[in-house]
CSV table of C-alpha atoms in Angstrom, one decimal:
chain,number,residue,atom,x,y,z
A,1,UNK,CA,-52.3,-87.1,-111.7
A,2,UNK,CA,-52.8,-88.6,-115.2
A,3,UNK,CA,-54.5,-92.0,-115.4
A,4,UNK,CA,-52.5,-94.9,-116.7
A,5,UNK,CA,-53.8,-96.9,-119.7
A,6,UNK,CA,-54.9,-100.3,-118.3
A,7,UNK,CA,-53.0,-103.3,-119.4
A,8,UNK,CA,-55.0,-105.9,-121.4
A,9,UNK,CA,-56.8,-108.5,-119.3
A,10,UNK,CA,-55.9,-112.1,-119.8
A,11,UNK,CA,-58.9,-114.2,-120.5
A,12,UNK,CA,-59.7,-116.6,-117.7
A,13,UNK,CA,-57.2,-115.0,-115.3
A,14,UNK,CA,-57.7,-113.1,-112.1
A,15,UNK,CA,-57.2,-109.3,-111.8
A,16,UNK,CA,-53.6,-109.7,-110.8
A,17,UNK,CA,-52.5,-111.5,-114.0
A,18,UNK,CA,-51.4,-109.5,-117.1
A,19,UNK,CA,-49.7,-110.5,-120.3
A,20,UNK,CA,-46.1,-109.8,-121.0
A,21,UNK,CA,-44.2,-109.0,-124.2
A,22,UNK,CA,-41.2,-111.2,-123.3
A,23,UNK,CA,-41.7,-114.7,-124.7
A,24,UNK,CA,-41.5,-116.7,-127.9
A,25,UNK,CA,-43.0,-119.9,-129.2
A,26,UNK,CA,-40.8,-123.0,-129.7
A,27,UNK,CA,-41.1,-125.7,-132.2
A,28,UNK,CA,-42.0,-128.3,-129.6
A,29,UNK,CA,-45.0,-126.4,-128.4
A,30,UNK,CA,-43.5,-124.8,-125.4
A,31,UNK,CA,-43.3,-121.1,-124.8
A,32,UNK,CA,-40.0,-119.6,-123.8
A,33,UNK,CA,-39.8,-116.7,-121.3
A,34,UNK,CA,-37.3,-114.2,-122.6
A,35,UNK,CA,-37.1,-111.7,-119.8
A,36,UNK,CA,-33.9,-113.2,-118.4
A,37,UNK,CA,-31.1,-115.6,-119.5
A,38,UNK,CA,-32.8,-118.4,-117.5
A,39,UNK,CA,-35.1,-118.9,-120.6
A,40,UNK,CA,-37.7,-121.0,-118.8
A,41,UNK,CA,-39.5,-123.1,-121.4
A,42,UNK,CA,-43.0,-123.8,-120.2
A,43,UNK,CA,-46.0,-125.9,-121.1
A,44,UNK,CA,-49.5,-124.9,-120.3
A,45,UNK,CA,-49.9,-124.1,-116.6
A,46,UNK,CA,-46.2,-124.3,-115.7
A,47,UNK,CA,-44.4,-121.5,-113.9
A,48,UNK,CA,-40.9,-120.3,-114.4
A,49,UNK,CA,-38.2,-120.6,-111.7
A,50,UNK,CA,-39.2,-117.1,-110.5
A,51,UNK,CA,-42.7,-118.5,-109.8
A,52,UNK,CA,-44.5,-115.3,-110.7
A,53,UNK,CA,-44.1,-115.6,-114.5
A,54,UNK,CA,-46.1,-118.5,-115.9
A,55,UNK,CA,-47.6,-119.8,-119.2
A,56,UNK,CA,-51.3,-119.2,-119.9
A,57,UNK,CA,-52.4,-120.1,-123.3
A,58,UNK,CA,-49.9,-118.9,-125.9
A,59,UNK,CA,-48.1,-116.4,-123.8
A,60,UNK,CA,-46.1,-115.8,-120.6
A,61,UNK,CA,-48.1,-113.9,-118.0
A,62,UNK,CA,-47.1,-112.0,-114.8
A,63,UNK,CA,-49.3,-113.4,-112.0
A,64,UNK,CA,-48.4,-110.8,-109.3
A,65,UNK,CA,-49.4,-107.5,-110.9
A,66,UNK,CA,-50.6,-105.1,-108.3
A,67,UNK,CA,-49.8,-107.4,-105.4
A,68,UNK,CA,-47.0,-107.0,-102.8
A,69,UNK,CA,-45.4,-108.7,-99.9
A,70,UNK,CA,-45.7,-105.4,-98.1
A,71,UNK,CA,-44.9,-101.7,-98.2
A,72,UNK,CA,-42.4,-99.8,-96.1
A,73,UNK,CA,-40.9,-96.3,-96.0
A,74,UNK,CA,-37.1,-96.5,-95.7
A,75,UNK,CA,-34.2,-94.1,-95.9
A,76,UNK,CA,-32.8,-94.1,-99.5
A,77,UNK,CA,-29.4,-95.0,-98.1
A,78,UNK,CA,-30.8,-98.4,-97.2
A,79,UNK,CA,-31.1,-99.4,-100.9
A,80,UNK,CA,-28.1,-98.6,-100.7
A,81,UNK,CA,-27.8,-95.3,-102.6
A,82,UNK,CA,-25.4,-92.7,-101.1
A,83,UNK,CA,-25.4,-90.2,-104.0
A,84,UNK,CA,-29.1,-90.1,-104.8
A,85,UNK,CA,-31.3,-87.6,-102.9
A,86,UNK,CA,-29.4,-88.2,-99.6
A,87,UNK,CA,-31.5,-88.4,-96.4
A,88,UNK,CA,-34.8,-88.7,-98.2
A,89,UNK,CA,-37.6,-91.3,-97.6
A,90,UNK,CA,-38.4,-93.8,-100.2
A,91,UNK,CA,-41.5,-96.0,-100.4
A,92,UNK,CA,-40.1,-99.5,-100.9
A,93,UNK,CA,-41.9,-102.7,-101.8
A,94,UNK,CA,-41.4,-106.1,-103.5
A,95,UNK,CA,-43.6,-108.9,-104.7
A,96,UNK,CA,-42.6,-112.6,-104.5
A,97,UNK,CA,-40.2,-114.8,-106.4
A,98,UNK,CA,-36.8,-114.2,-108.0
A,99,UNK,CA,-34.9,-115.3,-111.1
A,100,UNK,CA,-31.8,-116.2,-109.2
A,101,UNK,CA,-31.4,-119.0,-106.6
A,102,UNK,CA,-28.7,-117.6,-104.3
A,103,UNK,CA,-27.9,-119.9,-101.4
A,104,UNK,CA,-27.2,-116.9,-99.2
A,105,UNK,CA,-30.3,-114.9,-99.9
A,106,UNK,CA,-31.0,-112.4,-97.2
A,107,UNK,CA,-34.7,-111.9,-98.2
A,108,UNK,CA,-35.4,-115.6,-99.0
A,109,UNK,CA,-38.8,-115.5,-97.3
A,110,UNK,CA,-39.9,-113.1,-100.0
A,111,UNK,CA,-37.8,-114.0,-103.0
A,112,UNK,CA,-38.1,-117.8,-102.6
A,113,UNK,CA,-41.8,-117.7,-101.7
A,114,UNK,CA,-44.0,-120.2,-103.4
A,115,UNK,CA,-47.1,-119.2,-101.4
A,116,UNK,CA,-49.4,-116.6,-102.9
A,117,UNK,CA,-50.4,-115.6,-99.4
A,118,UNK,CA,-47.0,-113.9,-99.2
A,119,UNK,CA,-48.6,-111.3,-101.5
A,120,UNK,CA,-50.9,-110.0,-98.8
A,121,UNK,CA,-50.9,-106.4,-99.8
A,122,UNK,CA,-52.1,-104.8,-103.0
A,123,UNK,CA,-52.1,-101.4,-104.7
A,124,UNK,CA,-52.5,-100.2,-108.2
A,125,UNK,CA,-49.7,-98.0,-109.6
A,126,UNK,CA,-51.6,-94.7,-109.3
A,127,UNK,CA,-52.7,-95.4,-105.7
A,128,UNK,CA,-49.1,-96.3,-104.8
A,129,UNK,CA,-47.6,-93.2,-106.3
A,130,UNK,CA,-50.3,-91.0,-104.6
A,131,UNK,CA,-49.6,-92.6,-101.3
A,132,UNK,CA,-45.9,-92.1,-101.6
A,133,UNK,CA,-46.5,-88.4,-102.5
A,134,UNK,CA,-48.9,-87.9,-99.6
A,135,UNK,CA,-46.5,-89.4,-97.1
A,136,UNK,CA,-43.6,-87.1,-98.2
A,137,UNK,CA,-41.5,-89.7,-100.1
A,138,UNK,CA,-39.2,-88.5,-102.8
A,139,UNK,CA,-39.1,-91.8,-104.7
A,140,UNK,CA,-40.4,-95.3,-105.0
A,141,UNK,CA,-38.1,-98.3,-104.9
A,142,UNK,CA,-38.6,-101.8,-106.3
A,143,UNK,CA,-36.7,-104.0,-103.9
A,144,UNK,CA,-36.7,-107.0,-101.5
A,145,UNK,CA,-37.0,-109.2,-104.5
A,146,UNK,CA,-35.9,-108.4,-108.0
A,147,UNK,CA,-38.0,-106.1,-110.2
A,148,UNK,CA,-36.9,-108.0,-113.2
A,149,UNK,CA,-39.5,-110.7,-112.5
A,150,UNK,CA,-42.3,-108.1,-112.0
A,151,UNK,CA,-41.1,-105.8,-114.7
A,152,UNK,CA,-44.6,-104.8,-116.0
A,153,UNK,CA,-45.8,-103.8,-112.5
A,154,UNK,CA,-42.5,-102.0,-111.7
A,155,UNK,CA,-42.6,-100.0,-115.0
A,156,UNK,CA,-46.2,-98.9,-114.5
A,157,UNK,CA,-45.5,-97.8,-110.9
A,158,UNK,CA,-42.4,-95.9,-112.0
A,159,UNK,CA,-44.5,-94.1,-114.7
A,160,UNK,CA,-47.1,-93.2,-112.0
A,161,UNK,CA,-44.3,-92.0,-109.7
A,162,UNK,CA,-42.9,-89.7,-112.4
A,163,UNK,CA,-46.4,-88.4,-113.1
A,164,UNK,CA,-46.6,-87.5,-109.4
A,165,UNK,CA,-43.2,-85.8,-109.4
A,166,UNK,CA,-41.3,-88.6,-107.8
A,167,UNK,CA,-38.4,-90.8,-108.9
A,168,UNK,CA,-38.1,-94.5,-109.4
A,169,UNK,CA,-35.4,-96.8,-108.1
A,170,UNK,CA,-34.6,-100.4,-109.1
A,171,UNK,CA,-32.7,-102.6,-106.7
A,172,UNK,CA,-31.7,-105.6,-108.8
A,173,UNK,CA,-29.2,-108.4,-109.4
A,174,UNK,CA,-28.9,-107.2,-113.1
A,175,UNK,CA,-29.6,-110.7,-114.5
A,176,UNK,CA,-31.8,-109.7,-117.4
A,177,UNK,CA,-31.8,-109.9,-121.2
A,178,UNK,CA,-31.1,-106.9,-123.3
A,179,UNK,CA,-34.6,-106.2,-124.6
A,180,UNK,CA,-36.2,-106.5,-121.2
A,181,UNK,CA,-33.3,-104.4,-119.7
A,182,UNK,CA,-34.0,-101.6,-122.1
A,183,UNK,CA,-37.7,-101.6,-121.2
A,184,UNK,CA,-37.2,-101.8,-117.4
A,185,UNK,CA,-34.6,-99.1,-117.1
A,186,UNK,CA,-36.3,-96.7,-119.5
A,187,UNK,CA,-38.7,-96.1,-116.6
A,188,UNK,CA,-36.0,-95.8,-113.8
A,189,UNK,CA,-34.1,-92.9,-112.4
A,190,UNK,CA,-31.6,-94.8,-110.2
A,191,UNK,CA,-30.5,-98.4,-109.7
A,192,UNK,CA,-28.4,-100.3,-107.3
A,193,UNK,CA,-27.0,-103.4,-108.9
A,194,UNK,CA,-26.0,-106.4,-106.7
A,195,UNK,CA,-22.7,-107.6,-108.1
A,196,UNK,CA,-22.6,-110.8,-106.1
A,197,UNK,CA,-19.0,-111.8,-106.8
A,198,UNK,CA,-16.4,-111.4,-109.5
A,199,UNK,CA,-16.0,-115.0,-110.7
A,200,UNK,CA,-18.2,-117.1,-113.0
A,201,UNK,CA,-17.6,-120.0,-110.6
A,202,UNK,CA,-19.3,-118.2,-107.7
A,203,UNK,CA,-22.3,-117.2,-109.9
A,204,UNK,CA,-22.6,-120.8,-111.2
A,205,UNK,CA,-22.3,-122.6,-107.9
A,206,UNK,CA,-23.8,-120.1,-105.4
A,207,UNK,CA,-26.2,-117.9,-107.4
A,208,UNK,CA,-27.1,-120.2,-110.3
A,209,UNK,CA,-26.6,-117.4,-112.8
A,210,UNK,CA,-23.8,-115.8,-114.8
A,211,UNK,CA,-21.4,-112.9,-114.1
A,212,UNK,CA,-21.2,-111.8,-117.7
A,213,UNK,CA,-24.8,-110.8,-117.9
A,214,UNK,CA,-24.6,-108.7,-114.8
A,215,UNK,CA,-21.5,-106.9,-116.1
A,216,UNK,CA,-23.4,-106.2,-119.4
A,217,UNK,CA,-26.2,-104.6,-117.4
A,218,UNK,CA,-23.7,-102.4,-115.5
A,219,UNK,CA,-22.0,-101.2,-118.7
A,220,UNK,CA,-25.4,-100.6,-120.3
A,221,UNK,CA,-26.7,-98.5,-117.4
A,222,UNK,CA,-23.5,-96.4,-117.0
A,223,UNK,CA,-22.8,-95.8,-120.6
A,224,UNK,CA,-26.1,-95.9,-122.4
A,225,UNK,CA,-28.6,-94.5,-120.0
A,226,UNK,CA,-29.1,-91.6,-117.6
A,227,UNK,CA,-29.9,-93.9,-114.7
A,228,UNK,CA,-27.8,-93.1,-111.6
A,229,UNK,CA,-26.1,-96.4,-110.8
A,230,UNK,CA,-24.4,-97.7,-107.6
A,231,UNK,CA,-23.1,-101.2,-107.0
A,232,UNK,CA,-23.3,-103.5,-103.9
A,233,UNK,CA,-21.2,-106.5,-103.2
A,234,UNK,CA,-22.1,-108.6,-100.2
A,235,UNK,CA,-18.8,-110.1,-98.9
A,236,UNK,CA,-19.2,-113.7,-97.8
A,237,UNK,CA,-16.3,-115.2,-95.8
A,238,UNK,CA,-14.4,-117.8,-97.8
A,239,UNK,CA,-16.4,-117.4,-100.9
A,240,UNK,CA,-15.9,-113.9,-102.5
A,241,UNK,CA,-13.7,-112.0,-100.1
A,242,UNK,CA,-10.2,-112.7,-101.2
A,243,UNK,CA,-7.8,-109.8,-101.9
A,244,UNK,CA,-7.4,-111.0,-105.5
A,245,UNK,CA,-11.1,-111.1,-106.2
A,246,UNK,CA,-11.8,-107.7,-104.6
A,247,UNK,CA,-8.9,-106.2,-106.5
A,248,UNK,CA,-10.1,-107.7,-109.8
A,249,UNK,CA,-13.7,-106.4,-109.3
A,250,UNK,CA,-12.4,-102.9,-108.4
A,251,UNK,CA,-10.1,-102.7,-111.3
A,252,UNK,CA,-12.9,-103.8,-113.7
A,253,UNK,CA,-15.2,-101.1,-112.3
A,254,UNK,CA,-12.5,-98.4,-112.6
A,255,UNK,CA,-11.7,-99.4,-116.2
A,256,UNK,CA,-15.2,-100.3,-117.6
A,257,UNK,CA,-17.5,-98.0,-115.6
A,258,UNK,CA,-15.3,-95.2,-114.3
A,259,UNK,CA,-13.9,-94.3,-110.9
A,260,UNK,CA,-17.0,-92.2,-109.9
A,261,UNK,CA,-19.4,-95.1,-109.7
A,262,UNK,CA,-20.0,-95.8,-106.0
A,263,UNK,CA,-19.3,-99.2,-104.7
A,264,UNK,CA,-20.7,-100.6,-101.4
A,265,UNK,CA,-19.2,-103.6,-99.6
A,266,UNK,CA,-21.7,-105.0,-97.1
A,267,UNK,CA,-21.6,-107.6,-94.4
A,268,UNK,CA,-23.1,-111.0,-94.8
A,269,UNK,CA,-25.1,-112.7,-92.0
A,270,UNK,CA,-25.8,-116.4,-92.0
A,271,UNK,CA,-29.2,-117.1,-93.7
A,272,UNK,CA,-31.2,-119.4,-95.9
A,273,UNK,CA,-28.9,-122.2,-97.1
A,274,UNK,CA,-25.6,-120.8,-95.9
A,275,UNK,CA,-26.2,-120.7,-92.1
A,276,UNK,CA,-22.9,-122.5,-91.6
A,277,UNK,CA,-20.9,-119.5,-92.8
A,278,UNK,CA,-19.8,-117.0,-90.2
A,279,UNK,CA,-20.8,-113.3,-90.4
A,280,UNK,CA,-18.4,-111.0,-92.2
A,281,UNK,CA,-15.9,-109.4,-89.9
A,282,UNK,CA,-15.8,-105.6,-90.0
A,283,UNK,CA,-12.1,-105.8,-90.7
A,284,UNK,CA,-12.9,-107.6,-94.0
A,285,UNK,CA,-15.1,-104.6,-95.2
A,286,UNK,CA,-12.4,-102.1,-94.2
A,287,UNK,CA,-9.8,-104.2,-96.1
A,288,UNK,CA,-12.0,-104.4,-99.2
A,289,UNK,CA,-12.6,-100.7,-99.1
A,290,UNK,CA,-8.9,-99.9,-99.0
A,291,UNK,CA,-8.2,-102.3,-101.9
A,292,UNK,CA,-10.9,-100.6,-104.0
A,293,UNK,CA,-9.7,-97.1,-103.2
A,294,UNK,CA,-6.1,-98.2,-104.1
A,295,UNK,CA,-7.5,-99.4,-107.4
A,296,UNK,CA,-8.7,-95.8,-108.2
A,297,UNK,CA,-12.3,-95.9,-107.1
A,298,UNK,CA,-13.3,-92.6,-105.5
A,299,UNK,CA,-16.5,-93.5,-103.6
A,300,UNK,CA,-16.3,-96.8,-101.7
A,301,UNK,CA,-18.6,-97.5,-98.7
A,302,UNK,CA,-19.1,-100.2,-96.1
A,303,UNK,CA,-22.5,-101.4,-95.0
A,304,UNK,CA,-24.3,-103.4,-92.3
A,305,UNK,CA,-21.6,-102.5,-89.8
A,306,UNK,CA,-20.8,-99.5,-87.6
A,307,UNK,CA,-18.0,-97.7,-89.6
A,308,UNK,CA,-18.3,-93.9,-89.8
A,309,UNK,CA,-15.2,-93.6,-91.9
A,310,UNK,CA,-16.4,-96.2,-94.4
A,311,UNK,CA,-19.8,-94.5,-94.7
A,312,UNK,CA,-18.6,-90.9,-95.2
A,313,UNK,CA,-18.6,-89.2,-98.6
A,314,UNK,CA,-15.4,-87.2,-99.1
A,315,UNK,CA,-14.6,-84.6,-101.7
A,316,UNK,CA,-12.0,-86.1,-103.9
A,317,UNK,CA,-10.7,-82.6,-104.8
A,318,UNK,CA,-10.1,-81.0,-101.4
A,319,UNK,CA,-10.6,-83.8,-98.9
A,320,UNK,CA,-13.6,-82.2,-97.2
A,321,UNK,CA,-16.0,-84.6,-95.4
A,322,UNK,CA,-19.1,-83.9,-97.3
A,323,UNK,CA,-21.7,-86.3,-96.0
A,324,UNK,CA,-20.9,-87.9,-92.6
A,325,UNK,CA,-23.2,-90.9,-91.9
A,326,UNK,CA,-23.8,-93.1,-88.9
A,327,UNK,CA,-25.6,-96.0,-90.4
A,328,UNK,CA,-28.6,-94.3,-92.1
A,329,UNK,CA,-28.4,-91.0,-90.1
A,330,UNK,CA,-26.7,-88.0,-91.7
A,331,UNK,CA,-24.6,-86.1,-89.1
A,332,UNK,CA,-23.0,-83.6,-91.4
A,333,UNK,CA,-24.0,-82.4,-94.9
A,334,UNK,CA,-21.7,-80.1,-96.8
A,335,UNK,CA,-23.1,-80.4,-100.4
A,336,UNK,CA,-24.8,-77.5,-102.1
A,337,UNK,CA,-28.3,-77.9,-103.4
A,338,UNK,CA,-26.9,-78.3,-106.9
A,339,UNK,CA,-24.4,-81.0,-105.8
A,340,UNK,CA,-21.1,-79.3,-105.2
A,341,UNK,CA,-18.6,-79.3,-102.4
A,342,UNK,CA,-19.4,-76.3,-100.2
A,343,UNK,CA,-15.6,-75.8,-99.6
A,344,UNK,CA,-14.1,-76.0,-103.0
A,345,UNK,CA,-17.0,-76.1,-105.4
A,346,UNK,CA,-16.1,-79.4,-107.0
A,347,UNK,CA,-18.9,-81.4,-108.5
A,348,UNK,CA,-20.1,-84.4,-106.5
A,349,UNK,CA,-21.3,-87.2,-108.8
A,350,UNK,CA,-24.9,-88.2,-108.2
A,351,UNK,CA,-28.4,-86.7,-108.1
A,352,UNK,CA,-28.7,-83.9,-105.6
A,353,UNK,CA,-31.9,-81.8,-105.7
A,354,UNK,CA,-31.9,-79.4,-102.7
A,355,UNK,CA,-30.8,-79.9,-99.1
A,356,UNK,CA,-30.5,-83.3,-97.5
A,357,UNK,CA,-33.6,-84.9,-96.1
A,358,UNK,CA,-34.0,-85.6,-92.5
A,359,UNK,CA,-35.8,-89.0,-92.6
A,360,UNK,CA,-33.0,-90.7,-90.6
A,361,UNK,CA,-32.7,-94.4,-89.9
A,362,UNK,CA,-36.3,-95.1,-89.2
A,363,UNK,CA,-38.3,-97.8,-91.0
A,364,UNK,CA,-42.0,-97.3,-91.2
A,365,UNK,CA,-44.3,-100.1,-92.5
A,366,UNK,CA,-47.5,-98.9,-94.1
A,367,UNK,CA,-50.7,-100.3,-95.3
A,368,UNK,CA,-52.3,-99.1,-98.5
A,369,UNK,CA,-56.0,-99.4,-98.9
A,370,UNK,CA,-56.7,-100.8,-102.4
A,371,UNK,CA,-60.2,-102.2,-102.8
A,372,UNK,CA,-59.6,-102.9,-106.5
A,373,UNK,CA,-56.7,-103.1,-108.9
A,374,UNK,CA,-56.7,-100.9,-112.0
A,375,UNK,CA,-54.3,-102.4,-114.4
A,376,UNK,CA,-52.3,-100.7,-117.1
């Protein structure tokens, strides 16, 4: 495996701090982080809302390079990606911090962490890729918190993964500025973008972000890159689950992205600052799926519930049940190695490279020995 060129060290910083290219100086002496629309404007020693990007000297630095909140091998369907190397294992990890402030965050202990002890694991990019290869993974996923905030580490790990013959996956909210977006996704093979709702009001009040930026990211990925893209919307009772909003989201996807982009509706459970909201009823997910299918979307899935019909991939030409899933277990697989329906030969959109994997629903935490961090 080829060695990666180390990133320049930051004078006076520890081994986990690297410089970034996404910042600009302001007339008042502050430095503005330009990785996302939040545009944190920092004085010496201050950290951005994400916590892991900070000002040091005349630049914005990433303080979590090579550090993680933990590593785990998951089924790729857990990302969720249903049309990307089905059934295969993916080495998944995140760091700490996030550039959104969602009141319902399901990974708040990681994404909202302000304790560096959360980052108890560490691995350089080459070691991480070699470990994923040795353990039989087909890809590496940047998840649990948003790779936007640890862009430099994610990009280097993705490059090391590709050098090892693996693929790279970003699981993101898509809240990122155009230059950083181009940089991050130039290293990725697949993405699941969390479309949290379809109103600016929800994004402003509940996620403290903006819908328009996320839609721009989706259009960029689908129309200007080769990154395989799927979408997830977590349906929260009383907040983003009305028929009208689901129909508007589905219609926008069909018109602006195309009917073949997979959409996942997943169930909310009470967490973080929205513990007073009830869990999503399974009937809500089935209703949302029907609305999206009626809007012309061809691949609509339900998640976080037991719903075999809502988790099955069907050939849109002949109606054959191509991939029958029970949660993350594949019970039937009728797709050719090159990604065609075995019954009628129709192409199935996605990335299919050989037969389905057999990793199943298991989740396997792992430890990676990393006595030192070699930076890029």
